[in-house]
Short mmCIF file of C-alpha atoms in Angstrom, two decimals:
data_model
loop_
_atom_site.label_atom_id
_atom_site.label_comp_id
_atom_site.label_asym_id
_atom_site.label_seq_id
_atom_site.Cartn_x
_atom_site.Cartn_y
_atom_site.Cartn_z
CA MET R 1 -15.89 29.43 3.29
CA SER R 2 -16.78 29.80 -0.26
CA SER R 3 -18.39 26.98 -1.96
CA MET R 4 -16.24 24.53 -4.23
CA MET R 5 -16.48 25.70 -7.70
CA ARG R 6 -19.01 23.90 -10.03
CA CYS R 7 -18.90 23.93 -13.63
CA THR R 8 -18.68 22.00 -17.00
CA PRO R 9 -16.03 23.20 -19.33
CA ASP R 10 -17.21 25.07 -22.14
CA LEU R 11 -15.71 24.09 -25.33
CA SER R 12 -14.79 27.55 -26.37
CA PHE R 13 -11.97 27.41 -23.85
CA LYS R 14 -10.81 24.67 -25.97
CA VAL R 15 -8.23 27.39 -28.10
CA ARG R 16 -5.73 26.13 -30.49
CA LEU R 17 -2.54 27.97 -29.98
CA SER R 18 -1.14 29.10 -33.70
CA ASN R 19 2.38 28.07 -34.20
CA GLY R 20 3.78 29.46 -30.93
CA ASP R 21 1.42 32.61 -30.33
CA LYS R 22 4.15 34.93 -28.78
CA LEU R 23 1.70 36.95 -26.83
CA THR R 24 0.07 33.83 -25.12
CA PHE R 25 3.51 32.41 -24.28
CA HIS R 26 4.73 35.64 -22.62
CA SER R 27 1.44 36.15 -20.72
CA ARG R 28 1.75 32.57 -19.36
CA VAL R 29 5.22 31.86 -18.51
CA LEU R 30 7.22 32.51 -15.51
CA THR R 31 10.72 32.68 -15.13
CA LEU R 32 12.27 32.42 -11.71
CA ASN R 33 15.87 33.69 -11.52
CA THR R 34 17.95 32.38 -8.83
CA ASP R 35 21.92 32.20 -7.98
CA HIS R 36 21.82 28.56 -9.27
CA GLY R 37 20.33 28.35 -12.20
CA ASP R 38 16.62 29.64 -13.58
CA ILE R 39 13.52 27.95 -13.34
CA LEU R 40 10.94 28.55 -16.28
CA LEU R 41 7.28 27.36 -15.68
CA ASP R 42 5.42 27.79 -19.20
CA TYR R 43 1.54 27.36 -18.87
CA SER R 44 0.47 28.28 -22.05
CA LYS R 45 -0.46 25.50 -23.55
CA ASN R 46 -3.73 24.69 -21.18
CA LEU R 47 -7.26 24.59 -21.88
CA VAL R 48 -7.86 28.19 -20.27
CA THR R 49 -8.71 31.80 -21.08
CA GLU R 50 -7.63 35.00 -19.01
CA GLU R 51 -11.16 34.88 -17.62
CA VAL R 52 -10.62 31.38 -16.19
CA MET R 53 -7.67 32.11 -14.68
CA LYS R 54 -9.11 35.04 -12.92
CA MET R 55 -11.75 32.91 -11.65
CA LEU R 56 -9.38 30.19 -10.73
CA MET R 57 -7.47 32.87 -8.66
CA GLU R 58 -10.84 34.16 -6.89
CA LEU R 59 -11.32 30.54 -6.08
CA ALA R 60 -7.70 30.10 -4.53
CA LYS R 61 -8.50 33.51 -2.58
CA SER R 62 -12.28 32.42 -1.79
CA ARG R 63 -11.34 28.83 -0.23
CA GLY R 64 -8.76 30.78 2.34
CA VAL R 65 -5.15 29.87 0.39
CA GLU R 66 -3.58 33.21 1.36
CA SER R 67 -4.75 32.67 5.11
CA ALA R 68 -4.05 29.12 5.39
CA ARG R 69 -0.40 29.79 3.75
CA GLU R 70 0.13 32.05 6.63
CA ARG R 71 -0.95 29.74 9.30
CA MET R 72 1.07 26.85 8.25
CA PHE R 73 4.35 29.34 8.11
CA SER R 74 3.40 30.43 11.45
CA GLY R 75 3.53 27.02 12.91
CA GLU R 76 -0.14 26.69 13.83
CA LYS R 77 -1.32 23.07 14.30
CA ILE R 78 -3.08 22.86 10.78
CA ASN R 79 -2.70 19.14 11.20
CA PHE R 80 -5.78 18.87 13.44
CA THR R 81 -6.55 15.41 13.46
CA GLU R 82 -3.08 14.59 15.03
CA ASN R 83 -2.59 17.91 16.80
CA ARG R 84 0.46 18.79 15.04
CA ALA R 85 2.04 21.45 13.24
CA VAL R 86 3.45 21.01 9.37
CA LEU R 87 6.78 22.53 9.45
CA HIS R 88 8.99 20.94 6.87
CA ILE R 89 9.87 24.90 5.40
CA ALA R 90 11.57 25.03 9.31
CA LEU R 91 13.76 22.31 8.27
CA ARG R 92 15.34 24.18 5.35
CA ASN R 93 14.84 27.58 7.01
CA ARG R 94 18.49 28.90 5.97
CA SER R 95 17.16 32.39 7.31
CA ASN R 96 17.06 31.50 11.00
CA LYS R 97 13.86 33.72 11.29
CA PRO R 98 12.62 31.94 14.42
CA ILE R 99 9.61 29.61 13.89
CA LEU R 100 7.36 29.30 16.89
CA VAL R 101 5.51 26.03 17.58
CA ASP R 102 3.70 26.33 21.20
CA GLY R 103 5.61 29.26 21.91
CA LYS R 104 8.87 27.72 21.54
CA ASP R 105 11.05 28.30 18.68
CA VAL R 106 12.01 25.11 16.80
CA VAL R 107 14.71 26.41 14.69
CA PRO R 108 17.81 25.82 17.02
CA GLU R 109 16.53 22.02 17.50
CA VAL R 110 16.91 21.72 13.73
CA ASN R 111 20.03 23.44 13.39
CA LYS R 112 21.65 21.20 16.31
CA VAL R 113 20.47 18.17 14.33
CA LEU R 114 21.94 19.70 11.07
CA ASP R 115 25.16 20.26 12.90
CA LYS R 116 25.06 16.92 14.06
CA MET R 117 24.54 15.34 10.66
CA LYS R 118 27.14 17.36 9.00
CA HIS R 119 29.98 16.36 11.73
CA PHE R 120 29.06 12.67 10.83
CA CYS R 121 29.25 12.83 7.46
CA GLN R 122 32.29 14.64 7.35
CA ARG R 123 33.97 11.76 9.55
CA VAL R 124 32.25 8.62 7.28
CA ARG R 125 32.98 10.51 3.89
CA SER R 126 37.17 11.11 5.49
CA GLY R 127 37.30 7.93 6.46
CA GLU R 128 37.82 8.87 10.00
CA TRP R 129 34.62 6.70 11.17
CA LYS R 130 35.89 3.11 10.92
CA GLY R 131 34.24 -0.23 11.06
CA TYR R 132 34.64 -2.96 13.70
CA THR R 133 37.67 -4.12 11.88
CA GLY R 134 39.36 -0.62 11.17
CA LYS R 135 38.26 -0.31 7.32
CA THR R 136 36.38 2.45 6.18
CA ILE R 137 32.73 2.64 5.21
CA THR R 138 32.28 2.12 1.91
CA ASP R 139 28.55 1.60 1.22
CA VAL R 140 25.40 2.96 3.40
CA VAL R 141 22.27 1.09 3.54
CA ASN R 142 19.02 3.04 4.23
CA ILE R 143 16.38 0.79 5.80
CA GLY R 144 13.07 2.48 5.68
CA ILE R 145 9.67 2.53 4.04
CA GLY R 146 7.67 5.41 2.76
CA GLY R 147 8.71 8.62 3.37
CA SER R 148 11.62 7.34 5.13
CA ASP R 149 12.71 5.88 1.71
CA LEU R 150 11.30 7.73 -1.31
CA GLY R 151 12.58 11.00 -0.63
CA PRO R 152 16.08 9.71 0.01
CA LEU R 153 16.05 7.62 -2.48
CA MET R 154 14.83 9.93 -5.35
CA VAL R 155 17.06 12.37 -4.13
CA THR R 156 20.20 10.47 -4.20
CA GLU R 157 19.11 9.01 -7.74
CA ALA R 158 18.94 12.54 -9.24
CA LEU R 159 22.10 13.93 -7.81
CA LYS R 160 24.57 10.82 -8.71
CA PRO R 161 26.65 13.41 -10.29
CA TYR R 162 27.63 15.19 -7.25
CA SER R 163 28.08 11.97 -5.39
CA LYS R 164 31.95 12.24 -5.69
CA GLY R 165 33.74 10.88 -2.68
CA GLY R 166 30.80 9.61 -0.94
CA PRO R 167 30.00 5.81 -0.20
CA ARG R 168 27.45 3.88 -2.48
CA VAL R 169 24.04 4.31 -1.19
CA TRP R 170 21.53 1.50 -0.87
CA PHE R 171 17.96 1.22 -0.18
CA VAL R 172 15.99 -1.53 1.21
CA SER R 173 12.01 -0.74 2.10
CA ASN R 174 9.97 -3.86 1.22
CA ILE R 175 8.92 -6.39 3.42
CA ASP R 176 9.48 -9.22 0.69
CA GLY R 177 12.79 -10.96 1.63
CA THR R 178 14.03 -10.51 -1.90
CA HIS R 179 14.79 -6.82 -1.41
CA ILE R 180 17.31 -7.34 1.59
CA ALA R 181 18.90 -10.34 0.62
CA LYS R 182 19.56 -9.30 -2.60
CA THR R 183 21.08 -6.14 -1.63
CA LEU R 184 23.33 -8.07 1.42
CA ALA R 185 24.39 -10.19 -0.95
CA GLU R 186 26.79 -7.08 -2.48
CA LEU R 187 28.05 -5.83 0.63
CA LYS R 188 30.71 -6.38 3.21
CA PRO R 189 29.76 -6.44 6.83
CA ASP R 190 32.94 -4.68 7.99
CA THR R 191 32.38 -1.73 5.55
CA THR R 192 28.53 -1.46 5.62
CA LEU R 193 26.45 1.20 7.39
CA PHE R 194 23.12 0.65 8.11
CA ILE R 195 20.77 3.69 8.43
CA ILE R 196 17.36 2.41 10.39
CA ALA R 197 14.84 5.41 9.25
CA SER R 198 11.50 5.08 11.08
CA LYS R 199 9.51 7.99 12.51
CA THR R 200 8.29 5.89 15.45
CA PHE R 201 10.59 2.78 15.32
CA THR R 202 7.61 0.68 15.30
CA THR R 203 7.01 0.42 11.68
CA GLN R 204 6.77 -3.67 10.98
CA GLU R 205 8.76 -3.73 7.60
CA THR R 206 11.51 -1.54 8.49
CA ILE R 207 11.90 -2.77 11.99
CA THR R 208 12.26 -6.73 10.46
CA ASN R 209 14.47 -5.31 7.90
CA ALA R 210 16.71 -3.78 10.38
CA GLU R 211 16.63 -7.36 12.80
CA THR R 212 17.58 -9.34 9.68
CA ALA R 213 20.49 -6.90 8.80
CA LYS R 214 21.57 -7.32 12.48
CA GLU R 215 21.63 -10.59 12.31
CA TRP R 216 23.49 -10.75 9.07
CA PHE R 217 26.03 -8.17 10.49
CA LEU R 218 26.57 -10.26 13.65
CA ARG R 219 27.07 -13.35 12.09
CA ALA R 220 30.59 -11.79 10.57
CA ALA R 221 31.52 -9.45 13.38
CA ASN R 222 30.38 -12.05 16.42
CA ASP R 223 30.83 -9.03 18.84
CA PRO R 224 27.17 -7.25 19.79
CA SER R 225 29.67 -3.96 20.51
CA ALA R 226 30.67 -3.98 16.98
CA VAL R 227 26.83 -3.00 16.39
CA ALA R 228 27.64 0.95 17.15
CA LYS R 229 30.02 1.63 14.61
CA HIS R 230 27.63 0.03 11.89
CA PHE R 231 24.08 0.77 12.79
CA VAL R 232 22.63 4.30 13.22
CA ALA R 233 18.90 5.53 13.92
CA LEU R 234 16.90 8.32 12.48
CA SER R 235 13.84 8.31 14.32
CA THR R 236 11.18 10.69 16.58
CA ASN R 237 11.45 7.99 19.10
CA PRO R 238 13.73 8.77 22.00
CA SER R 239 13.61 4.92 23.39
CA THR R 240 15.55 3.23 20.12
CA SER R 241 18.27 1.34 21.39
CA LEU R 242 20.65 2.20 18.91
CA SER R 243 23.58 4.17 19.97
CA GLN R 244 23.66 6.50 17.22
CA PRO R 245 20.22 8.26 16.99
CA PHE R 246 19.34 11.57 15.29
CA PHE R 247 16.33 12.48 16.21
CA PHE R 248 13.47 14.73 14.33
CA LEU R 249 10.33 16.01 15.63
CA GLN R 250 6.80 14.85 15.58
CA TRP R 251 5.94 18.06 13.20
CA VAL R 252 7.91 16.24 10.56
CA GLY R 253 5.75 14.71 8.38
CA GLY R 254 7.10 11.28 6.58
CA ARG R 255 6.30 12.28 3.16
CA TYR R 256 8.24 15.71 3.84
CA SER R 257 11.00 14.64 5.86
CA LEU R 258 13.89 14.22 3.05
CA TRP R 259 15.00 17.79 4.57
CA SER R 260 15.37 16.24 8.35
CA ALA R 261 17.65 13.49 9.50
CA ILE R 262 15.74 11.22 7.33
CA GLY R 263 18.13 12.67 4.56
CA LEU R 264 21.20 11.40 6.33
CA SER R 265 21.91 9.13 3.31
CA ILE R 266 21.48 12.20 0.90
CA ALA R 267 24.31 14.08 3.05
CA LEU R 268 26.50 10.91 3.11
CA HIS R 269 26.24 10.30 -0.60
CA ILE R 270 26.83 13.71 -2.15
CA GLY R 271 28.49 15.74 1.03
CA PHE R 272 26.96 17.90 3.50
CA ASP R 273 27.50 20.97 1.21
CA ASN R 274 25.64 19.61 -1.66
CA PHE R 275 22.98 18.92 0.85
CA GLU R 276 22.67 22.38 2.25
CA SER R 277 22.24 23.68 -0.94
CA LEU R 278 19.43 21.22 -1.58
CA LEU R 279 17.87 23.02 1.74
CA ALA R 280 18.90 26.55 0.14
CA GLY R 281 17.08 25.89 -2.99
CA ALA R 282 13.72 24.43 -1.14
CA HIS R 283 13.92 27.55 0.93
CA TRP R 284 14.19 29.57 -1.82
CA MET R 285 11.13 28.28 -3.33
CA ASP R 286 9.24 28.57 0.40
CA ASN R 287 10.06 32.51 -0.09
CA HIS R 288 8.66 32.60 -3.36
CA PHE R 289 5.35 30.45 -2.33
CA HIS R 290 5.00 32.97 0.50
CA THR R 291 5.39 36.13 -0.73
CA ALA R 292 4.61 36.09 -4.75
CA PRO R 293 1.04 37.29 -5.61
CA LEU R 294 -1.02 34.51 -6.30
CA GLU R 295 -0.92 35.13 -10.33
CA LYS R 296 2.61 35.16 -10.45
CA ASN R 297 3.03 32.06 -7.90
CA VAL R 298 4.27 28.97 -9.37
CA PRO R 299 2.87 26.70 -6.94
CA VAL R 300 -0.37 28.05 -6.69
CA LEU R 301 -0.98 28.41 -10.84
CA LEU R 302 -0.04 24.62 -10.86
CA ALA R 303 -2.49 23.61 -8.13
CA MET R 304 -5.39 25.82 -9.76
CA LEU R 305 -4.90 24.67 -13.07
CA GLY R 306 -4.58 20.96 -11.42
CA VAL R 307 -8.36 21.78 -9.92
CA TRP R 308 -9.49 23.15 -13.08
CA TYR R 309 -9.08 19.79 -14.60
CA ILE R 310 -9.82 17.45 -11.98
CA ASN R 311 -13.27 19.51 -10.95
CA CYS R 312 -14.34 20.80 -14.25
CA TYR R 313 -13.03 18.48 -16.79
CA GLY R 314 -13.19 15.53 -14.77
CA CYS R 315 -9.85 14.28 -14.92
CA GLU R 316 -8.48 11.95 -12.92
CA THR R 317 -4.56 11.35 -13.46
CA HIS R 318 -1.92 13.75 -13.87
CA ALA R 319 1.44 12.74 -15.36
CA LEU R 320 4.85 13.89 -14.02
CA LEU R 321 7.13 13.44 -17.24
CA PRO R 322 10.78 14.10 -16.14
CA TYR R 323 12.89 14.55 -19.47
CA ASP R 324 16.01 13.58 -17.49
CA GLN R 325 17.41 9.91 -16.48
CA TYR R 326 18.64 10.87 -13.33
CA MET R 327 14.88 12.07 -12.13
CA HIS R 328 13.53 8.23 -12.87
CA ARG R 329 12.29 8.09 -9.69
CA PHE R 330 10.63 11.76 -9.40
CA ALA R 331 7.30 10.56 -10.14
CA ALA R 332 7.12 7.78 -8.05
CA TYR R 333 8.17 9.92 -5.06
CA PHE R 334 5.20 12.39 -5.50
CA GLN R 335 2.89 9.49 -6.25
CA GLN R 336 3.13 9.42 -2.16
CA GLY R 337 3.61 13.05 -1.97
CA ASP R 338 0.01 14.31 -3.69
CA MET R 339 -1.78 10.90 -3.41
CA GLU R 340 -1.17 10.15 0.57
CA SER R 341 -1.63 13.73 0.93
CA ASN R 342 -4.77 14.70 -1.17
CA GLY R 343 -6.22 11.11 -1.63
CA LYS R 344 -9.09 12.06 0.76
CA TYR R 345 -13.13 12.10 0.44
CA ILE R 346 -13.48 13.66 4.22
CA THR R 347 -13.48 17.32 4.50
CA LYS R 348 -11.89 19.13 7.99
CA LYS R 349 -15.61 19.29 9.27
CA GLY R 350 -15.72 15.80 8.88
CA SER R 351 -18.03 15.52 5.73
CA ARG R 352 -18.15 13.47 2.69
CA VAL R 353 -16.88 15.79 -0.34
CA ASP R 354 -19.35 16.07 -3.09
CA TYR R 355 -16.53 16.65 -5.91
CA SER R 356 -13.27 14.93 -6.76
CA THR R 357 -9.73 15.37 -4.93
CA GLY R 358 -6.24 14.38 -5.41
CA PRO R 359 -5.53 12.96 -8.88
CA ILE R 360 -3.79 9.59 -9.73
CA VAL R 361 0.08 10.53 -10.23
CA TRP R 362 2.20 8.50 -12.31
CA GLY R 363 4.72 9.04 -15.11
CA GLU R 364 8.09 7.77 -16.25
CA PRO R 365 11.09 9.53 -17.54
CA GLY R 366 11.05 10.56 -21.50
CA THR R 367 11.90 9.67 -23.71
CA ASN R 368 11.19 5.97 -22.18
CA GLY R 369 7.40 6.77 -21.91
CA GLN R 370 7.21 7.95 -25.43
CA HIS R 371 7.73 4.01 -26.57
CA ALA R 372 5.02 2.92 -23.67
CA PHE R 373 2.10 5.14 -22.74
CA TYR R 374 2.01 8.17 -24.72
CA GLN R 375 -0.11 6.34 -27.25
CA LEU R 376 -3.07 6.84 -24.35
CA ILE R 377 -2.27 10.40 -23.95
CA HIS R 378 -1.86 11.60 -27.57
CA GLN R 379 -5.19 9.34 -28.76
CA GLY R 380 -6.72 7.89 -25.79
CA THR R 381 -10.44 8.41 -24.65
CA ARG R 382 -9.01 10.21 -21.28
CA MET R 383 -7.83 13.67 -21.08
CA ILE R 384 -4.20 13.61 -19.31
CA PRO R 385 -2.88 16.97 -17.83
CA CYS R 386 1.20 16.11 -18.18
CA ASP R 387 3.99 18.20 -16.68
CA PHE R 388 7.26 18.18 -18.56
CA LEU R 389 10.27 18.66 -17.10
CA ILE R 390 13.85 19.01 -18.41
CA PRO R 391 17.46 20.78 -17.63
CA VAL R 392 18.59 22.56 -20.54
CA GLN R 393 22.23 21.69 -19.58
CA THR R 394 23.12 17.95 -19.43
CA GLN R 395 25.15 16.14 -16.99
CA HIS R 396 26.81 14.45 -20.04
CA PRO R 397 27.49 16.21 -23.23
CA ILE R 398 28.61 12.97 -24.76
CA ARG R 399 28.83 12.99 -28.91
CA ASN R 400 28.91 16.93 -28.56
CA GLY R 401 25.55 17.06 -26.99
CA LEU R 402 24.01 15.07 -29.80
CA HIS R 403 21.95 13.02 -27.01
CA HIS R 404 20.91 15.85 -25.38
CA LYS R 405 19.92 17.73 -28.46
CA ILE R 406 17.66 14.88 -29.06
CA LEU R 407 16.26 14.74 -25.97
CA LEU R 408 15.16 18.47 -25.84
CA ALA R 409 13.63 17.81 -29.46
CA ASN R 410 11.49 15.11 -27.97
CA PHE R 411 10.55 17.23 -25.12
CA LEU R 412 9.38 20.33 -27.41
CA ALA R 413 7.90 18.23 -29.75
CA GLN R 414 5.52 16.15 -27.35
CA THR R 415 4.07 19.19 -25.74
CA GLU R 416 3.62 20.87 -29.18
CA ALA R 417 2.06 17.58 -30.75
CA LEU R 418 -0.29 17.27 -27.96
CA MET R 419 -1.73 21.06 -28.01
CA LYS R 420 -1.81 20.95 -31.79
CA GLY R 421 -2.82 17.65 -33.33
CA LYS R 422 -2.90 16.58 -36.40
CA THR R 423 -5.50 17.52 -38.66
CA ALA R 424 -7.72 15.26 -41.22
CA ASP R 425 -6.31 17.50 -44.17
CA GLU R 426 -3.02 17.30 -42.71
CA ALA R 427 -3.08 13.38 -42.24
CA ARG R 428 -4.74 13.26 -45.80
CA LYS R 429 -1.62 15.27 -47.54
CA GLU R 430 0.99 12.92 -45.33
CA LEU R 431 -0.78 9.79 -46.89
CA GLN R 432 -0.85 11.18 -50.28
CA ALA R 433 2.94 12.03 -50.67
CA ALA R 434 3.33 8.57 -49.05
CA GLY R 435 1.80 7.33 -52.18
CA LEU R 436 -1.47 6.19 -51.01
CA SER R 437 -4.93 7.04 -52.61
CA GLY R 438 -8.48 5.84 -52.66
CA GLU R 439 -10.11 3.24 -50.46
CA ALA R 440 -6.39 2.37 -48.89
CA LEU R 441 -6.04 6.08 -47.90
CA GLU R 442 -9.44 6.43 -46.37
CA LYS R 443 -9.44 3.50 -44.49
CA LEU R 444 -6.04 4.57 -42.90
CA LEU R 445 -6.82 8.40 -42.76
CA PRO R 446 -8.88 8.33 -39.10
CA HIS R 447 -5.83 6.38 -37.46
CA LYS R 448 -3.35 9.14 -38.41
CA VAL R 449 -5.45 12.22 -37.09
CA PHE R 450 -4.84 13.60 -33.76
CA GLU R 451 -7.51 15.61 -31.84
CA GLY R 452 -4.69 17.83 -29.77
CA ASN R 453 -5.69 20.54 -27.26
CA ARG R 454 -4.20 17.86 -24.60
CA PRO R 455 -3.31 20.04 -21.62
CA THR R 456 0.73 20.53 -20.85
CA ASN R 457 2.86 22.26 -18.38
CA SER R 458 6.43 22.75 -19.15
CA ILE R 459 8.98 23.28 -16.65
CA MET R 460 12.55 23.77 -17.77
CA PHE R 461 15.68 24.44 -15.42
CA THR R 462 18.99 25.60 -16.28
CA LYS R 463 20.69 22.55 -14.95
CA LEU R 464 19.72 20.02 -12.41
CA ASN R 465 21.74 20.74 -9.14
CA PRO R 466 20.96 20.18 -5.34
CA PHE R 467 19.72 23.95 -5.50
CA THR R 468 17.20 23.53 -8.25
CA LEU R 469 16.12 19.85 -7.28
CA GLY R 470 15.52 21.36 -3.69
CA ALA R 471 13.20 23.93 -5.27
CA ILE R 472 11.24 21.89 -7.94
CA ILE R 473 10.52 19.18 -4.84
CA ALA R 474 9.28 22.43 -2.94
CA MET R 475 7.27 23.88 -5.58
CA TYR R 476 5.34 20.45 -6.02
CA GLU R 477 4.98 20.32 -1.94
CA HIS R 478 3.15 23.54 -2.00
CA LYS R 479 0.90 22.52 -4.92
CA ILE R 480 -0.24 19.55 -2.96
CA PHE R 481 -0.67 21.98 -0.11
CA VAL R 482 -2.82 24.46 -2.45
CA GLN R 483 -4.88 21.77 -3.59
CA GLY R 484 -5.65 20.72 0.09
CA VAL R 485 -6.72 23.98 1.12
CA VAL R 486 -9.02 24.31 -1.94
CA TRP R 487 -10.61 21.07 -1.29
CA ASP R 488 -11.06 21.42 2.28
CA ILE R 489 -9.15 18.29 3.12
CA ASN R 490 -6.28 17.71 5.55
CA SER R 491 -3.35 16.83 3.41
CA TYR R 492 -0.97 16.11 6.34
CA ASP R 493 -2.61 12.87 8.08
CA GLN R 494 -3.01 9.42 6.36
CA TRP R 495 -5.30 7.49 8.15
CA GLY R 496 -6.25 5.18 4.90
CA VAL R 497 -3.21 3.56 5.34
CA GLU R 498 -4.02 2.01 8.72
CA LEU R 499 -6.90 -0.46 8.19
CA GLY R 500 -4.53 -2.97 6.02
CA LYS R 501 -1.74 -2.99 8.51
CA GLN R 502 -4.73 -3.56 11.26
CA LEU R 503 -5.97 -6.62 9.69
CA ALA R 504 -2.62 -7.72 8.29
CA LYS R 505 -1.66 -8.26 12.24
CA LYS R 506 -4.61 -10.47 12.61
CA ILE R 507 -3.95 -12.53 9.78
CA GLU R 508 -0.21 -13.10 10.30
CA PRO R 509 -0.64 -15.65 13.31
CA GLU R 510 -3.40 -17.34 11.21
CA LEU R 511 -0.58 -18.52 8.62
CA GLU R 512 1.45 -20.21 11.34
CA SER R 513 -0.59 -23.59 10.89
CA ASP R 514 -1.89 -25.55 8.34
CA ALA R 515 -5.49 -25.82 9.66
CA PRO R 516 -8.20 -23.78 7.34
CA VAL R 517 -9.65 -20.67 8.40
CA THR R 518 -13.08 -19.81 8.10
CA SER R 519 -12.95 -16.71 10.25
CA HIS R 520 -12.99 -14.05 7.40
CA ASP R 521 -14.98 -13.21 4.20
CA SER R 522 -15.10 -16.41 1.78
CA SER R 523 -12.72 -14.63 -0.54
CA THR R 524 -9.92 -13.76 2.06
CA ASN R 525 -10.60 -17.65 3.77
CA GLY R 526 -10.11 -19.24 0.15
CA LEU R 527 -6.98 -17.22 -0.54
CA ILE R 528 -5.43 -17.85 2.85
CA ASN R 529 -6.33 -21.71 2.51
CA PHE R 530 -4.62 -21.87 -0.97
CA ILE R 531 -1.44 -20.37 0.42
CA LYS R 532 -1.78 -23.18 3.35
CA LYS R 533 -2.30 -25.78 0.84
CA HIS R 534 0.80 -24.59 -1.83
CA ARG R 535 3.03 -23.14 0.46
CA ALA R 536 6.76 -25.11 0.74
#
């Protein structure tokens, strides 16, 4: 395999684009046409030349992106540390083309689970499924954490406009008792359905919250047989004791699992037809990623631009900035998707990397972020590549579309401002027009200058609907895959989350007594003893 790219960015790459250079725009824009609306990627506001783009595509080829892509789609066990295939693509395989793992086609099993989900959703949403008092289900509580929570939460929030006729959905993840206590306070036991979502059914936070929910329920029902009407399980563990299990397979990674039975809360909320459209959008993007040449491949372009900034400019973070309030959990979802996947310093051969890998991912919806952290993006000392996302059409065209027109204007203005900046001459003229001169002007002038040349991608789509959302999620999933290949790391394990859990199990029994502890480092001993001294 070719060695990892080493580079120091040449300042000549920092080319200013003059007032919307049409040639540059048309050479660096891709429009993906679907039956459910178009998706446009404009990557013209990046610090790259045609030579750089060719170099990045050659790097992708030399690092084996194309062959790795084939191995994933063919069901090879590319998650070698856990000896598992990586087949979230099979969960949304709407073509029903066979996908083999250990010589067995997994598609029939996927479809079997989807059929069971469909039937269950129809029963709950129609009112056929009754609680123990004979009332219909009005509320669904998803109890899970990590991939069993973040994906369903993000999607149900993003697709709220499609939830008509469905139950309300709630999500409990944190072991902090406040989370479940405040949720249960809003609910009635006889009209609430609990979904216990855990891949192994051993996750401490999920099982503890599930047991708390069960105790709360039984205080009202006072009949253990009623549990079956109000609790269902989503798991790979066939030994779960709940009577309504929805299983998924071991090759479903937690942070890629919303397409599986883990998405039951999504399907209940928006209806199974819309859930199928979500799957179809992801499948559409899978086909694009699988078949498009690298230089016309949206996930590949996003991935390699990210590599360019991380490994050549030393950028440490990447901002996801959706200009749609329904997508307010999008960045939080891909914090796990990206950082748990590519936050690794060990290569596939077991050696330590000598280059940077996954970035810190963060962001908030526009325009909220503009009034919070955009100051740092515009005038801070760190370069922060940003993805700006926005639907052309809004779900709420109130006041003759005024709100959305303002939102669109801000979206467009921010990427232009980050690209062009404001020169000292431009700032001077503004200050003079405002009546300033002399020492007062010169004192303020440096603060009014914007360097510009801050890179952004603009991702626009016709409307936020289930299909488009599915495609966008899959787009970022494949971006993460490509970067993992380039960095020669396994994007599909997560050993980094284990050590803290192991130590927590040792510390928990030490919190039982009031006796001081001395068995840890001095800092941890001091913290434990402070807790013992001050707890009620």
